[in-house]
Amino acid sequence: MMLFKKKFTQYHPFCLLGIGVFILSLGLVLIPVFQELWWLLFCIVIFTIGETMVFPGSQVITAEMSKGRNAGAYFGMWELSWGVGGGIGNYLGSWLVKQPGGFEWSWYVYAAIGLICCILLVRLRDFDKKY
């Protein structure tokens, strides 16, 4: 994170979030390409770079949305959404992997969800600029 600190301040948080989610998705979609340990570790590095961009960007956006009013409630809801989304994702993810041929195509489903989120973030950024 220290390597990217200057970049975090140069870009709008929505930009960081969108790019981070795109990189996360890229790390997920690449996993089934090769079934080797070195490839998995490479994909984990890509995923981690994306995650390193997502967390600061999402926290800055959450702080901006609160506009100084009851910031604890905004961050509490942010954490709650991560918890609920993580629980649902872990359950559905393990179910997908158990399906026939699930190892390969489940990663594509995860990446597609990430890309949909990336598109929605771009739309949300456009909405935020408008209003």
PDB file of C-alpha atoms in Angstrom:
ATOM      1  CA  MET A   1       0.000   0.000   0.000  1.00  0.00           C
ATOM      2  CA  MET A   2       2.901   2.325   0.674  1.00  0.00           C
ATOM      3  CA  LEU A   3       4.014   1.949  -2.957  1.00  0.00           C
ATOM      4  CA  PHE A   4       0.677   3.266  -4.227  1.00  0.00           C
ATOM      5  CA  LYS A   5       0.160   6.054  -1.661  1.00  0.00           C
ATOM      6  CA  LYS A   6       0.872   8.881  -4.136  1.00  0.00           C
ATOM      7  CA  LYS A   7      -1.488   7.354  -6.711  1.00  0.00           C
ATOM      8  CA  PHE A   8      -4.286   7.207  -4.142  1.00  0.00           C
ATOM      9  CA  THR A   9      -4.173  10.977  -3.698  1.00  0.00           C
ATOM     10  CA  GLN A  10      -3.985  11.699  -7.449  1.00  0.00           C
ATOM     11  CA  TYR A  11      -7.202   9.956  -8.473  1.00  0.00           C
ATOM     12  CA  HIS A  12     -10.835  10.331  -7.478  1.00  0.00           C
ATOM     13  CA  PRO A  13     -11.944   7.595  -5.052  1.00  0.00           C
ATOM     14  CA  PHE A  14     -14.551   6.307  -7.549  1.00  0.00           C
ATOM     15  CA  CYS A  15     -11.739   5.915 -10.068  1.00  0.00           C
ATOM     16  CA  LEU A  16      -9.651   3.956  -7.548  1.00  0.00           C
ATOM     17  CA  LEU A  17     -12.627   1.801  -6.697  1.00  0.00           C
ATOM     18  CA  GLY A  18     -13.510   1.086 -10.330  1.00  0.00           C
ATOM     19  CA  ILE A  19      -9.929   0.295 -11.341  1.00  0.00           C
ATOM     20  CA  GLY A  20      -9.463  -1.813  -8.213  1.00  0.00           C
ATOM     21  CA  VAL A  21     -12.594  -3.868  -8.881  1.00  0.00           C
ATOM     22  CA  PHE A  22     -11.514  -4.333 -12.506  1.00  0.00           C
ATOM     23  CA  ILE A  23      -8.082  -5.601 -11.374  1.00  0.00           C
ATOM     24  CA  LEU A  24      -9.778  -7.901  -8.832  1.00  0.00           C
ATOM     25  CA  SER A  25     -11.916  -9.322 -11.632  1.00  0.00           C
ATOM     26  CA  LEU A  26      -8.863  -9.780 -13.834  1.00  0.00           C
ATOM     27  CA  GLY A  27      -7.147 -11.730 -11.071  1.00  0.00           C
ATOM     28  CA  LEU A  28     -10.184 -13.998 -10.746  1.00  0.00           C
ATOM     29  CA  VAL A  29     -10.772 -14.644 -14.443  1.00  0.00           C
ATOM     30  CA  LEU A  30      -7.132 -15.652 -14.958  1.00  0.00           C
ATOM     31  CA  ILE A  31      -7.119 -18.393 -12.290  1.00  0.00           C
ATOM     32  CA  PRO A  32      -8.383 -21.305 -14.450  1.00  0.00           C
ATOM     33  CA  VAL A  33      -5.984 -20.537 -17.349  1.00  0.00           C
ATOM     34  CA  PHE A  34      -3.188 -22.712 -15.900  1.00  0.00           C
ATOM     35  CA  GLN A  35      -3.522 -25.148 -13.051  1.00  0.00           C
ATOM     36  CA  GLU A  36      -0.087 -24.564 -11.589  1.00  0.00           C
ATOM     37  CA  LEU A  37       0.881 -23.200  -8.188  1.00  0.00           C
ATOM     38  CA  TRP A  38       3.018 -20.391  -9.619  1.00  0.00           C
ATOM     39  CA  TRP A  39       0.071 -19.212 -11.721  1.00  0.00           C
ATOM     40  CA  LEU A  40      -2.241 -19.187  -8.717  1.00  0.00           C
ATOM     41  CA  LEU A  41       0.301 -17.108  -6.778  1.00  0.00           C
ATOM     42  CA  PHE A  42       0.545 -14.693  -9.720  1.00  0.00           C
ATOM     43  CA  CYS A  43      -3.269 -14.334  -9.752  1.00  0.00           C
ATOM     44  CA  ILE A  44      -3.235 -13.746  -5.998  1.00  0.00           C
ATOM     45  CA  VAL A  45      -0.745 -10.891  -6.493  1.00  0.00           C
ATOM     46  CA  ILE A  46      -3.026  -9.332  -9.134  1.00  0.00           C
ATOM     47  CA  PHE A  47      -6.052  -9.746  -6.847  1.00  0.00           C
ATOM     48  CA  THR A  48      -4.146  -8.192  -3.935  1.00  0.00           C
ATOM     49  CA  ILE A  49      -3.186  -5.144  -5.997  1.00  0.00           C
ATOM     50  CA  GLY A  50      -6.857  -4.625  -6.836  1.00  0.00           C
ATOM     51  CA  GLU A  51      -7.886  -5.101  -3.222  1.00  0.00           C
ATOM     52  CA  THR A  52      -5.247  -2.575  -2.162  1.00  0.00           C
ATOM     53  CA  MET A  53      -7.006  -0.010  -4.362  1.00  0.00           C
ATOM     54  CA  VAL A  54     -10.555  -0.953  -3.360  1.00  0.00           C
ATOM     55  CA  PHE A  55     -10.327  -0.561   0.408  1.00  0.00           C
ATOM     56  CA  PRO A  56      -8.927   2.997   0.618  1.00  0.00           C
ATOM     57  CA  GLY A  57     -11.195   4.157  -2.209  1.00  0.00           C
ATOM     58  CA  SER A  58     -14.313   2.721  -0.598  1.00  0.00           C
ATOM     59  CA  GLN A  59     -13.443   4.189   2.792  1.00  0.00           C
ATOM     60  CA  VAL A  60     -12.889   7.662   1.325  1.00  0.00           C
ATOM     61  CA  ILE A  61     -16.209   7.426  -0.526  1.00  0.00           C
ATOM     62  CA  THR A  62     -17.966   6.344   2.660  1.00  0.00           C
ATOM     63  CA  ALA A  63     -16.459   9.260   4.573  1.00  0.00           C
ATOM     64  CA  GLU A  64     -17.496  11.694   1.806  1.00  0.00           C
ATOM     65  CA  MET A  65     -21.054  10.335   1.775  1.00  0.00           C
ATOM     66  CA  SER A  66     -21.438  10.954   5.505  1.00  0.00           C
ATOM     67  CA  LYS A  67     -20.600  14.666   5.057  1.00  0.00           C
ATOM     68  CA  GLY A  68     -19.464  14.734   8.673  1.00  0.00           C
ATOM     69  CA  ARG A  69     -22.842  13.623  10.050  1.00  0.00           C
ATOM     70  CA  ASN A  70     -22.844  10.449  12.054  1.00  0.00           C
ATOM     71  CA  ALA A  71     -19.897   8.927  10.186  1.00  0.00           C
ATOM     72  CA  GLY A  72     -19.958   5.905  12.494  1.00  0.00           C
ATOM     73  CA  ALA A  73     -23.360   4.858  11.142  1.00  0.00           C
ATOM     74  CA  TYR A  74     -22.111   5.108   7.549  1.00  0.00           C
ATOM     75  CA  PHE A  75     -19.022   3.036   8.308  1.00  0.00           C
ATOM     76  CA  GLY A  76     -21.148   0.570  10.296  1.00  0.00           C
ATOM     77  CA  MET A  77     -23.426   0.032   7.307  1.00  0.00           C
ATOM     78  CA  TRP A  78     -20.366  -0.278   5.058  1.00  0.00           C
ATOM     79  CA  GLU A  79     -18.968  -3.019   7.304  1.00  0.00           C
ATOM     80  CA  LEU A  80     -22.378  -4.700   7.514  1.00  0.00           C
ATOM     81  CA  SER A  81     -22.615  -4.810   3.717  1.00  0.00           C
ATOM     82  CA  TRP A  82     -19.155  -6.398   3.536  1.00  0.00           C
ATOM     83  CA  GLY A  83     -20.187  -8.976   6.130  1.00  0.00           C
ATOM     84  CA  VAL A  84     -23.498  -9.870   4.486  1.00  0.00           C
ATOM     85  CA  GLY A  85     -22.006  -9.848   0.979  1.00  0.00           C
ATOM     86  CA  GLY A  86     -19.059 -11.940   2.138  1.00  0.00           C
ATOM     87  CA  GLY A  87     -21.339 -14.502   3.773  1.00  0.00           C
ATOM     88  CA  ILE A  88     -23.519 -14.815   0.690  1.00  0.00           C
ATOM     89  CA  GLY A  89     -20.463 -14.917  -1.574  1.00  0.00           C
ATOM     90  CA  ASN A  90     -18.742 -17.635   0.457  1.00  0.00           C
ATOM     91  CA  TYR A  91     -21.846 -19.787   0.493  1.00  0.00           C
ATOM     92  CA  LEU A  92     -22.639 -19.373  -3.216  1.00  0.00           C
ATOM     93  CA  GLY A  93     -18.974 -19.692  -4.142  1.00  0.00           C
ATOM     94  CA  SER A  94     -18.618 -23.057  -2.437  1.00  0.00           C
ATOM     95  CA  TRP A  95     -21.894 -24.181  -4.014  1.00  0.00           C
ATOM     96  CA  LEU A  96     -20.691 -23.148  -7.490  1.00  0.00           C
ATOM     97  CA  VAL A  97     -17.413 -25.036  -7.132  1.00  0.00           C
ATOM     98  CA  LYS A  98     -19.314 -28.235  -6.215  1.00  0.00           C
ATOM     99  CA  GLN A  99     -21.331 -28.091  -9.459  1.00  0.00           C
ATOM    100  CA  PRO A 100     -20.181 -30.209 -12.447  1.00  0.00           C
ATOM    101  CA  GLY A 101     -17.216 -28.444 -14.060  1.00  0.00           C
ATOM    102  CA  GLY A 102     -17.507 -25.872 -11.306  1.00  0.00           C
ATOM    103  CA  PHE A 103     -13.826 -25.191 -10.839  1.00  0.00           C
ATOM    104  CA  GLU A 104     -13.353 -23.575 -14.231  1.00  0.00           C
ATOM    105  CA  TRP A 105     -16.601 -21.726 -14.810  1.00  0.00           C
ATOM    106  CA  SER A 106     -17.082 -20.577 -11.210  1.00  0.00           C
ATOM    107  CA  TRP A 107     -14.095 -18.252 -11.616  1.00  0.00           C
ATOM    108  CA  TYR A 108     -15.730 -16.763 -14.690  1.00  0.00           C
ATOM    109  CA  VAL A 109     -18.912 -16.151 -12.691  1.00  0.00           C
ATOM    110  CA  TYR A 110     -16.905 -14.385  -9.964  1.00  0.00           C
ATOM    111  CA  ALA A 111     -15.135 -12.247 -12.572  1.00  0.00           C
ATOM    112  CA  ALA A 112     -18.446 -11.401 -14.279  1.00  0.00           C
ATOM    113  CA  ILE A 113     -19.884 -10.243 -10.953  1.00  0.00           C
ATOM    114  CA  GLY A 114     -16.811  -8.063 -10.471  1.00  0.00           C
ATOM    115  CA  LEU A 115     -17.130  -6.573 -13.953  1.00  0.00           C
ATOM    116  CA  ILE A 116     -20.820  -5.832 -13.376  1.00  0.00           C
ATOM    117  CA  CYS A 117     -19.847  -4.067 -10.147  1.00  0.00           C
ATOM    118  CA  CYS A 118     -17.196  -2.119 -12.053  1.00  0.00           C
ATOM    119  CA  ILE A 119     -19.793  -0.944 -14.593  1.00  0.00           C
ATOM    120  CA  LEU A 120     -22.199  -0.002 -11.800  1.00  0.00           C
ATOM    121  CA  LEU A 121     -19.450   1.978 -10.074  1.00  0.00           C
ATOM    122  CA  VAL A 122     -18.813   3.953 -13.262  1.00  0.00           C
ATOM    123  CA  ARG A 123     -22.548   4.692 -13.479  1.00  0.00           C
ATOM    124  CA  LEU A 124     -22.604   5.667  -9.814  1.00  0.00           C
ATOM    125  CA  ARG A 125     -19.667   8.022 -10.373  1.00  0.00           C
ATOM    126  CA  ASP A 126     -21.519   9.645 -13.279  1.00  0.00           C
ATOM    127  CA  PHE A 127     -24.599   9.978 -11.046  1.00  0.00           C
ATOM    128  CA  ASP A 128     -22.474  11.503  -8.286  1.00  0.00           C
ATOM    129  CA  LYS A 129     -21.062  14.112 -10.718  1.00  0.00           C
ATOM    130  CA  LYS A 130     -24.534  14.984 -11.941  1.00  0.00           C
ATOM    131  CA  TYR A 131     -26.045  15.600  -8.516  1.00  0.00           C
TER     132      TYR A 131
END
